[in-house]
Amino acid sequence: MPAPDTRLWAIDTPNTSYVVAVDEHDRLRGLHWGPRLSREQALALLELPESPFRPVVGREPRFDLGAASAFQYGHNGLQVRFADGTRDLELVFTEAIESEGGLEFVFTDRHYPLEVRARYRNHADSDVIERALTLRNNGTEPIEVVRADSATWVVPALDTPRLSQLHGEWGAETQLTRTTIPYGETVIGSRRGVTSHQANPWVAVDDGAATETSGRVWSTALAWSGSWRITVEKGPTGNVVVSAGFGHDPIAIRLGGGETLETPIAAGLHTERGFAGAASAWHEYTLAHVIPHPDEVRPILYNSWEATEFDFTAEDQMRLADRAAAMGCELFVMDDGWFGARVNDRAGLGDWTPNPDRFPDGLGPLIKHVHGLGMRFGIWVEPEMVNPDSDLYRAHPDWVYHQPHRRRSEVRQQLVLNLARQDVAEHIHAQLDELLSDNEIDFVKWDMNRPFTEAGWPGAEDPDRLWFDHTRNLYAILDRLRADHPDLRIESCSSGGGRVDFGILRRTDQVWTSDNTDALDRIAIQEGFAQAYAARVMGAWVTDSPNPLTRRAVPLDFRFHVAMAGVLAVGGDLRIWSDEEQARGAELVADYKRIRPTVQLGRRYPLRAGTVSGVQYAKDDAVVVLAWRAARSFAYPDPLLKLHGLDPDARYRDERTGRVHHGAILASHGLELGLDPADYASAMIELKRLP
Ligand code: GLA
């Protein structure tokens, strides 16, 4: 609410306030992002001393809307170039529009016909604030938009600010690191046209002392699945801003006369509950405001990729489906290799009709078989791609991104279709729509296996648009397919976890976390993933041992218990699993079905004690602990695991043993796990709060 005689506003959430004020130069300053303040308290922010204005030094980065203009030497979230070459903005505050759950500031340039709207949205049940920009060219000449960050969050001054980020690569996604923020600008992002394995659009800032369970944490995430950039800037006196936006340098957008540019949402969160508190706030926000069917627990899927790769017949798929159904799986997903001339990775991408040798009667018989087993049927597609050896490419060689006089670099013998072209987007939509209309397909795994190269669009008026319009058209196709096929559920995959972000999660039901299914590596990947993304969307397969990628041999229970911390699935070659393994697998699948609502919809707490780690999920009266220990040291006994979020006065019954524990003891001394002393020991423990 604005104060009557000032230009100050607070965006309030249940526990926090983000306070901004328009100063005498019409700049939007970030004054407070922390505990909730009353109006009177927020107004007192205006009385705090300001650091002196020293133009030679530059400014302290404290503007919520960082528009490039005089003396703004740091990172500017908003940068344009007008047709006459002018780059500086002089924004004039026009109005603030308040609505239910939202606040919008309108600025217009003092001279040029540019309107800038900064939009916030808050929710009654979440400390996450959403922010986006809308730019409108009210003139006739084009305006070049060099940078339009969705949000520039102003973090209060901290002693030794620290940055948490998720980095990685293929097979090693979402690795969490925390480093002291250096002075100047730290930039992470993707120039690949896709979210990327190398960096995920999520960061957290703390004062260097936050722990899992306590301390102040400021976190931001960008809801965008194309190229992106997050700039973390520490000014001379330690102030930090975090600016997040789509696009990458040197890409700019030409905004034509009358045109509007909407940025994606950047979401921001402050908590005093430490890193795990921040993570669970993101998870709760995901369930309440991001994913399409939040109350629906995900089925246990079987995916055939690691079992067969490209070498299979329809009959092979049916036999795998038989085994998967016997184990208790609920959704059978046929992966790559079913369409066009796709019997290896050299041909067929782009031709989304069943391979006539493998499926002489179409997909119908397989789908009928799978449905007959009581499972849903899912299928793999990679619609943004084409193999040069395909009917689609032979008919439309100009439909891929390319530049004149440049080679067309292939990755895995494939090129990227120019989805920014409306005709290409229409074609892709039509092919998928036909596939889904002609067949009873319940689930699609939508893959994207290579980054952009030579990203050109010969003949286009503004070829750089492709970096934005590719993602927009991808979203539009997904939205349209979902609307027309309401029972369809979609998994986002990009060579594993290369497209995991809050943009894709608005229109998909789960993501494929990593092609690395080694349980030990997965513990680290899942820990990083969980900083922002909920267990409800984290696809986790149990595969063969030794693992095909790492060659590590890991016992079946350990593999299952690690995968049970997310959306459990099976991806091994069930044709070679022994009867004993199949039977144990079925028991573990049944265990998972009991704990699934708690894991997928509950609150997550990371657990660690010495060589033992794990996760706890809690929902209503149910508490689930999944714990694992790869190796003991010096034959020391396993430590107890302290649990979190329990009622100290309540008692909790171990559903397996019947033993009753006091909440106070579980919290301050811990839970005895009874792990096998051998390596790769693991446990699943279900506790129920007694009335
Ligand atoms: C990617 C995916 C895998 C599998 C293959 C199929 O690598 O991440 O899960 O679908 O493509 O080619």
XYZ file of C-alpha atoms and ligand atoms in Angstrom:
703
model
C 0.000 0.000 0.000
C 1.369 3.451 -0.804
C 1.792 5.915 1.987
C -0.483 8.879 1.325
C 2.206 11.520 1.157
C 5.148 9.580 -0.214
C 5.993 7.481 -3.195
C 6.741 4.356 -1.185
C 5.160 0.926 -1.624
C 5.526 -2.416 0.124
C 4.962 -5.742 -1.565
C 3.991 -7.928 1.358
C 4.021 -11.698 1.653
C 3.115 -13.758 4.735
C 6.560 -13.267 6.299
C 8.331 -10.616 4.267
C 8.111 -7.144 2.807
C 9.833 -5.842 -0.295
C 9.773 -2.063 -0.069
C 10.433 0.247 -2.996
C 10.234 4.010 -3.355
C 10.331 6.351 -6.307
C 12.953 9.009 -5.500
C 13.113 12.663 -6.522
C 14.795 11.635 -9.790
C 11.999 9.162 -10.512
C 14.267 6.191 -9.916
C 12.790 3.072 -8.360
C 14.876 2.285 -5.322
C 14.856 -0.989 -3.427
C 14.742 -0.045 0.265
C 14.034 -3.276 2.072
C 13.778 -6.985 1.397
C 13.387 -8.833 4.646
C 10.997 -9.374 7.534
C 7.524 -8.001 7.170
C 7.180 -4.331 8.097
C 4.181 -2.276 9.080
C 3.424 0.842 7.056
C 4.857 2.998 9.796
C 8.042 0.932 9.914
C 8.388 0.982 6.126
C 8.070 4.753 6.095
C 10.969 4.988 8.542
C 13.186 3.520 5.811
C 13.037 6.897 4.112
C 14.786 8.431 7.110
C 17.811 6.157 6.963
C 21.014 7.936 5.975
C 21.988 7.538 2.363
C 25.493 7.022 1.130
C 26.722 10.289 -0.394
C 26.366 10.675 -4.126
C 29.829 10.576 -5.653
C 29.584 10.657 -9.431
C 33.222 9.761 -10.003
C 32.866 6.566 -8.048
C 29.512 5.622 -9.501
C 26.455 4.541 -7.684
C 25.716 1.906 -5.169
C 23.671 -0.778 -6.871
C 20.381 -0.229 -5.131
C 17.895 0.396 -7.889
C 15.107 -2.048 -8.370
C 14.723 -0.844 -11.931
C 18.281 -0.387 -13.136
C 17.805 1.778 -16.206
C 20.934 2.750 -18.139
C 21.400 6.489 -17.594
C 23.906 9.047 -16.334
C 26.292 7.798 -13.609
C 24.907 4.263 -13.733
C 28.242 2.525 -14.189
C 27.270 -0.816 -12.793
C 24.997 -3.471 -14.237
C 21.863 -1.974 -15.755
C 18.982 -4.365 -16.070
C 17.316 -2.165 -18.663
C 19.351 -1.076 -21.668
C 18.019 0.167 -25.005
C 19.179 2.034 -28.065
C 16.806 4.437 -29.791
C 16.791 4.852 -33.565
C 18.976 7.974 -33.377
C 21.628 6.153 -31.377
C 20.688 7.514 -27.940
C 21.323 4.930 -25.259
C 20.530 6.767 -22.028
C 17.076 6.419 -20.540
C 15.391 9.185 -18.601
C 12.365 7.522 -17.149
C 9.556 9.532 -15.653
C 7.254 7.917 -13.118
C 3.681 7.988 -14.396
C 1.603 5.935 -12.016
C 1.418 2.930 -9.725
C -1.489 0.598 -10.360
C -2.533 -1.587 -7.478
C -4.672 -4.647 -7.894
C -5.534 -7.783 -5.978
C -2.211 -9.561 -5.571
C -0.297 -7.170 -7.757
C 1.410 -3.843 -8.152
C 2.536 -2.238 -11.371
C 4.717 0.825 -11.876
C 4.446 2.715 -15.120
C 7.326 4.820 -16.418
C 7.710 6.624 -19.716
C 10.819 8.086 -21.218
C 11.079 11.865 -20.943
C 11.487 12.215 -24.707
C 11.318 8.918 -26.556
C 8.092 6.929 -27.007
C 9.091 4.067 -24.687
C 6.826 2.907 -21.880
C 8.214 0.613 -19.172
C 5.967 -1.277 -16.790
C 7.459 -3.073 -13.790
C 4.996 -5.635 -12.499
C 5.029 -7.473 -9.177
C 2.775 -10.242 -8.064
C 2.537 -11.641 -4.577
C 0.554 -14.527 -3.163
C -1.245 -14.912 0.135
C 0.356 -18.327 0.745
C 3.953 -17.776 -0.355
C 6.953 -15.558 0.316
C 7.846 -15.704 -3.360
C 7.353 -12.432 -5.237
C 7.111 -12.505 -9.016
C 8.428 -9.654 -11.115
C 8.346 -8.992 -14.871
C 8.758 -6.039 -17.212
C 6.643 -4.936 -20.130
C 8.198 -2.587 -22.657
C 6.071 -0.832 -25.228
C 7.250 1.155 -28.201
C 4.580 3.827 -28.621
C 6.338 5.385 -31.606
C 6.955 4.326 -35.156
C 10.708 3.854 -35.297
C 12.207 0.674 -33.901
C 13.871 0.625 -30.474
C 16.659 -1.860 -29.876
C 16.285 -3.619 -26.540
C 19.759 -4.642 -25.468
C 18.807 -5.910 -22.047
C 15.471 -6.263 -20.278
C 16.025 -8.079 -17.012
C 12.801 -9.284 -15.471
C 13.922 -8.214 -12.014
C 16.808 -6.534 -10.265
C 16.481 -7.542 -6.634
C 18.132 -5.338 -4.052
C 19.597 -7.366 -1.191
C 20.447 -5.511 2.031
C 24.096 -4.890 2.930
C 25.731 -8.046 4.270
C 29.113 -8.591 5.889
C 30.452 -11.341 3.662
C 27.809 -12.031 1.056
C 27.935 -15.507 -0.369
C 26.478 -16.867 -3.587
C 24.963 -20.320 -3.982
C 24.643 -21.536 -7.549
C 23.956 -24.721 -9.497
C 26.544 -25.627 -12.094
C 27.289 -28.773 -14.024
C 27.431 -30.464 -17.364
C 25.825 -33.426 -19.089
C 25.583 -36.305 -16.606
C 26.546 -34.011 -13.726
C 23.747 -31.466 -13.464
C 22.703 -29.178 -10.592
C 25.848 -29.329 -8.505
C 25.582 -26.925 -5.626
C 28.486 -24.597 -4.789
C 28.689 -21.686 -2.390
C 31.334 -19.001 -2.831
C 32.019 -15.555 -1.391
C 30.752 -12.927 -3.809
C 33.618 -10.864 -5.225
C 33.342 -7.118 -5.788
C 32.040 -6.238 -9.224
C 29.792 -8.320 -11.417
C 29.489 -12.082 -11.367
C 27.558 -13.385 -14.354
C 26.123 -16.839 -14.855
C 23.890 -17.877 -17.717
C 23.392 -19.808 -20.895
C 24.103 -18.814 -24.502
C 22.938 -22.178 -25.779
C 19.309 -21.430 -26.651
C 18.235 -23.734 -23.831
C 18.375 -23.459 -20.030
C 21.556 -25.595 -19.986
C 23.315 -28.206 -17.901
C 26.168 -25.813 -17.208
C 24.181 -23.351 -15.108
C 20.626 -23.352 -13.802
C 18.701 -20.050 -13.546
C 18.543 -20.083 -9.764
C 20.809 -18.431 -7.196
C 20.761 -17.723 -3.477
C 22.578 -15.050 -1.511
C 23.264 -15.185 2.213
C 25.540 -13.398 4.641
C 28.062 -16.209 4.659
C 26.731 -17.753 7.844
C 23.369 -19.271 6.909
C 22.947 -22.988 7.575
C 20.409 -25.485 6.330
C 18.030 -24.604 9.127
C 18.743 -21.013 10.068
C 19.890 -17.703 8.695
C 18.653 -15.205 6.147
C 18.631 -16.280 2.516
C 17.621 -14.285 -0.565
C 16.986 -16.399 -3.611
C 15.899 -15.771 -7.175
C 14.930 -17.918 -10.129
C 14.121 -17.085 -13.718
C 11.141 -18.752 -15.400
C 12.675 -19.091 -18.844
C 13.893 -22.002 -20.960
C 16.069 -20.236 -23.530
C 19.292 -18.264 -23.146
C 19.472 -16.268 -19.936
C 21.720 -14.301 -17.672
C 21.843 -13.634 -13.943
C 24.180 -10.850 -12.835
C 25.133 -10.657 -9.181
C 26.754 -7.319 -8.463
C 28.539 -6.345 -5.282
C 29.130 -2.634 -4.951
C 32.003 -0.846 -3.242
C 30.399 -0.974 0.192
C 29.155 -4.529 -0.099
C 25.604 -3.988 -1.327
C 24.387 -6.742 -3.581
C 21.846 -6.764 -6.374
C 20.725 -9.831 -8.268
C 19.468 -9.103 -11.753
C 17.864 -11.854 -13.818
C 16.689 -11.802 -17.385
C 16.319 -13.634 -20.662
C 18.654 -13.325 -23.619
C 22.416 -13.142 -23.683
C 25.011 -10.748 -24.992
C 25.362 -9.674 -27.788
C 21.770 -10.533 -28.677
C 19.301 -7.630 -28.854
C 15.621 -7.422 -29.769
C 14.274 -4.879 -32.202
C 11.016 -3.572 -30.821
C 9.024 -2.192 -33.741
C 6.588 0.731 -33.561
C 3.490 -0.263 -31.588
C 5.110 -3.465 -30.377
C 5.191 -4.794 -26.825
C 7.852 -6.961 -25.205
C 6.945 -9.059 -22.190
C 9.786 -10.499 -20.196
C 9.474 -13.824 -18.433
C 8.916 -13.875 -14.670
C 11.820 -13.671 -12.284
C 10.754 -14.853 -8.873
C 12.390 -13.751 -5.643
C 12.235 -15.105 -2.127
C 13.517 -14.074 1.282
C 13.477 -16.362 4.269
C 14.998 -16.532 7.724
C 14.771 -20.323 7.750
C 18.116 -21.084 6.103
C 18.809 -22.937 2.881
C 16.376 -25.771 3.504
C 13.721 -23.193 4.387
C 14.367 -21.411 1.100
C 14.216 -24.693 -0.797
C 10.917 -25.696 0.748
C 9.479 -22.232 0.052
C 10.356 -22.779 -3.632
C 8.763 -26.222 -3.529
C 5.563 -24.920 -1.968
C 5.430 -22.119 -4.515
C 5.888 -24.695 -7.311
C 2.969 -26.736 -6.052
C 0.730 -23.732 -5.409
C 1.534 -21.520 -8.409
C 3.685 -23.166 -11.074
C 2.920 -26.722 -12.169
C -0.329 -27.593 -13.919
C -1.684 -30.477 -11.784
C -0.137 -29.971 -8.376
C -2.345 -32.355 -6.418
C -1.760 -35.245 -8.753
C 1.000 -37.538 -7.567
C 3.110 -38.778 -10.442
C 2.801 -42.402 -11.527
C 5.762 -44.776 -11.374
C 6.977 -44.956 -14.933
C 9.096 -47.491 -16.711
C 11.333 -46.084 -19.469
C 12.837 -48.411 -22.052
C 15.863 -46.329 -23.118
C 18.658 -47.861 -21.084
C 17.296 -51.358 -21.688
C 17.182 -51.273 -25.474
C 18.569 -47.977 -26.755
C 17.852 -48.149 -30.520
C 17.754 -51.925 -30.793
C 14.177 -53.169 -30.396
C 10.984 -54.393 -31.964
C 7.387 -53.846 -30.912
C 7.523 -57.321 -29.380
C 10.554 -56.348 -27.235
C 8.659 -53.337 -25.935
C 5.697 -55.542 -25.023
C 7.909 -57.937 -23.069
C 9.458 -55.037 -21.175
C 5.993 -53.714 -20.493
C 4.970 -57.126 -19.079
C 7.890 -57.050 -16.667
C 7.323 -53.404 -15.724
C 3.656 -54.075 -14.998
C 4.564 -57.091 -12.875
C 6.827 -54.859 -10.809
C 3.997 -52.417 -10.185
C 4.912 -49.676 -12.684
C 1.980 -47.531 -13.768
C 3.187 -45.857 -16.968
C 5.227 -47.426 -19.749
C 7.324 -44.994 -21.794
C 8.785 -46.075 -25.113
C 11.864 -43.939 -25.670
C 13.794 -43.045 -28.842
C 13.836 -45.284 -31.934
C 10.174 -45.833 -32.807
C 9.667 -43.392 -35.702
C 10.767 -42.652 -39.257
C 14.088 -44.262 -40.200
C 15.260 -43.953 -36.604
C 17.049 -47.234 -35.955
C 20.156 -45.387 -34.791
C 20.906 -41.725 -34.104
C 21.892 -40.952 -37.702
C 18.439 -40.707 -39.264
C 14.766 -40.044 -38.810
C 14.466 -37.093 -36.420
C 11.719 -34.887 -37.799
C 9.570 -37.742 -39.175
C 7.094 -38.444 -36.387
C 5.334 -41.464 -37.835
C 5.946 -45.038 -36.626
C 8.826 -46.910 -38.229
C 7.081 -49.287 -40.655
C 9.427 -52.235 -40.016
C 9.108 -52.028 -36.243
C 5.445 -51.083 -36.152
C 3.871 -52.453 -39.352
C 0.406 -51.979 -37.822
C 1.213 -48.647 -36.225
C 1.483 -48.032 -32.499
C -2.019 -49.368 -31.803
C -1.093 -52.950 -30.851
C 1.638 -51.859 -28.412
C -0.557 -49.209 -26.823
C -3.400 -51.709 -26.484
C -1.037 -54.183 -24.866
C 0.260 -51.598 -22.395
C -3.219 -50.362 -21.530
C -4.310 -53.987 -21.181
C -1.648 -54.393 -18.498
C -3.259 -51.534 -16.600
C -0.485 -49.055 -17.384
C -0.609 -45.729 -19.144
C 1.379 -45.319 -22.341
C 4.021 -42.682 -22.980
C 6.282 -41.910 -25.891
C 9.547 -40.031 -26.547
C 9.738 -37.157 -29.009
C 12.369 -34.555 -29.839
C 10.294 -32.150 -31.926
C 12.738 -29.232 -32.157
C 15.288 -31.354 -34.017
C 15.975 -32.881 -37.382
C 18.508 -35.351 -38.722
C 19.777 -34.231 -42.143
C 18.921 -37.793 -43.152
C 15.161 -37.350 -42.789
C 12.207 -36.667 -45.057
C 11.602 -33.380 -43.248
C 15.094 -32.043 -43.894
C 15.092 -33.219 -47.496
C 11.863 -31.291 -48.030
C 12.849 -28.191 -46.003
C 16.618 -27.729 -45.678
C 15.999 -24.054 -44.905
C 13.952 -24.904 -41.789
C 17.003 -25.220 -39.540
C 18.986 -22.426 -37.931
C 21.807 -21.551 -40.297
C 23.866 -18.668 -41.576
C 24.989 -17.996 -45.150
C 28.519 -19.195 -45.951
C 28.776 -20.990 -42.594
C 28.822 -24.704 -41.945
C 25.859 -26.383 -40.249
C 27.532 -27.953 -37.226
C 25.928 -31.184 -36.152
C 25.713 -32.621 -32.671
C 24.653 -36.262 -32.580
C 24.015 -35.969 -36.334
C 21.241 -33.469 -35.783
C 20.390 -29.814 -36.421
C 17.994 -27.481 -34.610
C 14.756 -26.564 -36.360
C 13.974 -22.870 -36.558
C 11.022 -22.990 -34.227
C 10.898 -19.194 -34.265
C 9.436 -19.492 -37.780
C 5.687 -19.637 -37.582
C 5.422 -22.190 -40.409
C 7.877 -24.531 -38.674
C 6.091 -24.158 -35.353
C 2.760 -24.901 -37.064
C 4.218 -27.982 -38.740
C 5.604 -29.335 -35.466
C 2.343 -28.703 -33.678
C 0.346 -30.382 -36.458
C 2.561 -33.490 -36.459
C 2.338 -33.908 -32.701
C -1.347 -33.157 -32.628
C -1.912 -35.869 -35.207
C 0.247 -38.342 -33.292
C -1.720 -37.639 -30.109
C -5.102 -37.651 -31.826
C -4.487 -40.913 -33.707
C -3.072 -42.801 -30.740
C -4.061 -43.178 -27.119
C -0.914 -41.575 -25.784
C -1.075 -40.510 -22.150
C 2.396 -39.082 -21.690
C 5.092 -37.471 -23.777
C 8.778 -37.210 -22.944
C 9.784 -34.049 -24.822
C 13.530 -34.087 -25.381
C 15.961 -31.453 -26.719
C 19.391 -32.922 -27.195
C 21.628 -30.216 -28.567
C 22.332 -26.512 -28.153
C 22.052 -23.933 -30.912
C 24.991 -23.234 -33.202
C 25.174 -20.950 -36.248
C 21.878 -19.572 -34.993
C 20.872 -17.531 -37.999
C 17.685 -16.973 -39.942
C 18.620 -15.714 -43.412
C 16.112 -13.230 -44.791
C 14.511 -12.446 -41.423
C 14.043 -8.812 -40.546
C 15.385 -9.317 -37.022
C 17.152 -12.694 -36.896
C 18.119 -12.281 -33.221
C 14.454 -12.710 -32.388
C 14.951 -16.421 -32.821
C 16.560 -16.630 -29.367
C 13.298 -15.479 -27.805
C 10.704 -16.704 -30.245
C 12.014 -20.277 -30.253
C 11.201 -20.582 -26.553
C 7.931 -18.673 -26.895
C 6.769 -20.936 -29.709
C 7.850 -23.997 -27.753
C 5.683 -22.769 -24.864
C 2.806 -22.032 -27.246
C 2.936 -25.539 -28.743
C 2.997 -27.142 -25.293
C 0.111 -24.946 -24.134
C -1.934 -25.769 -27.196
C -1.314 -29.501 -26.971
C -2.228 -29.470 -23.307
C -5.428 -27.563 -23.975
C -6.479 -29.890 -26.784
C -5.399 -33.081 -25.002
C -6.246 -32.345 -21.368
C -5.308 -35.813 -20.122
C -1.827 -35.614 -21.620
C 1.067 -35.337 -19.179
C 4.497 -34.114 -20.285
C 8.063 -34.666 -19.128
C 10.721 -32.087 -20.011
C 14.095 -33.545 -20.950
C 17.168 -32.046 -22.532
C 19.908 -34.674 -22.576
C 18.900 -35.170 -18.969
C 18.513 -31.986 -16.936
C 19.333 -29.362 -19.563
C 15.887 -27.757 -19.460
C 14.815 -27.512 -15.842
C 13.374 -24.118 -14.892
C 10.156 -22.510 -13.690
C 9.221 -21.575 -17.284
C 9.065 -25.131 -18.589
C 7.529 -26.302 -15.304
C 4.482 -24.114 -15.925
C 3.582 -26.417 -18.790
C 5.070 -29.790 -17.963
C 4.422 -32.287 -15.204
C 7.907 -33.503 -14.387
C 11.463 -33.250 -15.640
C 14.194 -35.731 -16.393
C 16.871 -34.863 -13.860
C 19.972 -36.367 -15.453
C 21.090 -39.098 -17.830
C 23.375 -40.104 -15.004
C 21.388 -42.709 -13.068
C 24.251 -43.807 -10.804
C 22.720 -43.693 -7.320
C 25.808 -42.242 -5.655
C 26.173 -39.420 -8.184
C 22.441 -38.877 -7.998
C 22.609 -38.004 -4.297
C 24.648 -34.898 -5.194
C 22.592 -34.069 -8.305
C 19.341 -34.404 -6.365
C 20.636 -32.266 -3.502
C 21.381 -29.433 -5.934
C 18.116 -29.933 -7.805
C 16.166 -29.710 -4.555
C 17.483 -26.204 -3.832
C 14.834 -24.894 -6.189
C 12.776 -27.754 -7.578
C 10.353 -30.036 -5.782
C 10.526 -33.818 -5.451
C 7.145 -33.850 -7.211
C 8.833 -33.008 -10.536
C 12.170 -34.825 -10.122
C 12.260 -37.916 -12.347
C 14.504 -40.616 -10.811
C 15.044 -44.012 -12.451
C 16.421 -47.163 -10.938
C 18.682 -48.707 -13.573
C 21.094 -51.612 -13.867
C 24.177 -52.388 -11.838
C 26.975 -51.790 -12.701
C 25.689 -48.451 -13.918
C 26.042 -48.148 -17.706
C 27.623 -44.674 -17.425
C 29.854 -44.920 -14.354
C 30.346 -48.717 -14.149
C 29.725 -48.484 -10.412
C 28.024 -51.495 -8.833
C 25.424 -50.463 -6.276
C 22.911 -52.740 -4.504
C 19.283 -52.648 -5.567
C 17.886 -51.277 -2.299
C 20.321 -48.361 -2.321
C 19.422 -47.537 -5.933
C 15.734 -47.626 -5.070
C 16.035 -45.645 -1.847
C 17.896 -42.827 -3.610
C 15.356 -42.740 -6.472
C 12.470 -42.856 -3.979
C 13.463 -39.338 -2.879
C 11.881 -38.070 -6.085
C 9.418 -39.378 -8.664
C 10.457 -43.036 -8.570
C 10.764 -44.759 -11.939
C 12.418 -47.852 -13.328
C 14.748 -47.671 -16.294
C 16.799 -50.873 -16.110
C 16.828 -53.781 -18.526
C 14.226 -55.898 -16.772
C 14.931 -58.731 -19.208
C 18.184 -59.392 -17.354
C 17.053 -58.734 -13.781
C 16.953 -61.969 -11.776
C 13.677 -63.243 -10.336
C 14.940 -62.192 -6.926
C 15.670 -58.657 -8.159
C 12.262 -58.445 -9.793
C 10.565 -59.553 -6.604
C 12.523 -57.131 -4.407
C 11.896 -54.385 -6.964
C 8.161 -55.035 -6.698
C 8.336 -54.738 -2.887
C 10.201 -51.444 -3.111
C 7.741 -50.130 -5.694
C 4.927 -51.002 -3.282
C 6.817 -49.214 -0.468
C 7.096 -46.142 -2.641
C 3.386 -46.102 -3.409
C 2.739 -45.780 0.344
C 5.182 -42.916 0.895
C 4.566 -41.178 -2.443
C 2.149 -38.464 -1.291
C 4.523 -37.516 1.534
C 7.578 -37.429 -0.749
C 5.957 -35.674 -3.683
C 3.740 -33.232 -1.801
C 5.421 -32.908 1.593
C 8.044 -30.623 3.039
C 11.655 -31.652 2.477
C 14.478 -31.479 5.012
C 18.002 -32.564 4.104
C 19.603 -34.869 6.694
C 23.260 -35.408 7.386
C 25.367 -36.945 10.153
C 28.920 -38.005 9.420
C 28.971 -40.544 6.620
C 25.174 -40.875 6.607
C 22.950 -38.560 4.635
C 19.386 -38.566 3.507
C 16.171 -36.649 3.259
C 13.111 -36.342 5.401
C 9.684 -35.573 3.962
C 6.787 -34.589 6.159
C 3.133 -34.090 5.374
C 0.228 -34.081 7.812
C 0.882 -36.960 10.245
C 3.362 -38.766 8.042
C 7.133 -38.508 8.209
C 9.353 -40.415 5.785
C 13.111 -40.767 6.136
C 15.248 -42.025 3.271
C 18.852 -42.446 4.306
C 21.967 -43.834 2.716
C 25.571 -44.431 3.580
C 28.047 -45.448 0.882
C 30.890 -46.499 3.178
C 31.697 -46.426 6.880
C 35.000 -45.121 8.189
C 37.134 -47.052 10.723
C 34.248 -49.356 11.586
C 32.629 -46.511 13.546
C 28.966 -47.130 14.266
C 26.515 -45.160 12.157
C 25.429 -41.908 13.801
C 21.794 -41.173 14.566
C 20.016 -38.801 12.171
C 18.385 -35.770 13.764
C 14.968 -35.046 12.302
C 13.376 -31.675 11.662
C 10.026 -29.964 11.863
C 8.577 -32.408 14.408
C 6.332 -31.557 17.308
C 8.606 -32.083 20.338
C 5.658 -33.051 22.496
C 4.242 -35.563 20.040
C 5.099 -39.231 19.714
C 5.867 -40.880 16.409
C 5.422 -44.561 15.662
C 7.796 -46.406 13.339
C 5.340 -48.132 11.030
C 7.634 -51.101 10.416
C 8.734 -51.945 13.935
C 5.920 -50.403 15.946
C 8.524 -48.606 18.090
C 7.346 -45.250 19.404
C 9.696 -42.237 19.498
C 9.354 -38.851 21.160
C 9.517 -35.872 18.790
C 11.861 -34.098 21.209
C 14.323 -37.014 21.198
C 14.205 -37.464 17.406
C 14.958 -33.766 16.995
C 17.726 -33.391 19.545
C 19.330 -36.861 19.528
C 18.180 -38.460 16.331
C 16.735 -41.585 14.818
C 18.542 -44.901 14.847
C 18.584 -46.214 11.295
C 19.754 -49.773 11.850
C 21.767 -49.763 8.648
C 23.558 -52.844 7.428
C 27.265 -52.435 8.324
C 28.268 -53.295 4.756
C 28.918 -50.590 2.133
C 25.994 -49.038 0.255
C 23.555 -49.410 3.114
C 20.249 -47.586 2.936
C 16.917 -47.349 4.690
C 13.383 -46.142 4.301
C 11.625 -45.374 7.567
C 7.983 -44.356 7.882
C 6.915 -42.589 11.032
C 3.385 -41.713 11.947
C 2.506 -39.047 14.450
C 0.261 -40.475 17.120
C -2.883 -38.567 18.008
C 18.600 -38.127 -24.367
C 17.783 -38.368 -23.127
C 17.750 -39.853 -22.826
C 17.181 -40.605 -24.012
C 17.982 -40.284 -25.259
C 17.328 -40.866 -26.490
O 19.936 -38.413 -24.142
O 18.282 -37.634 -22.047
O 16.985 -40.104 -21.667
O 15.838 -40.234 -24.187
O 18.102 -38.874 -25.451
O 18.022 -40.598 -27.645
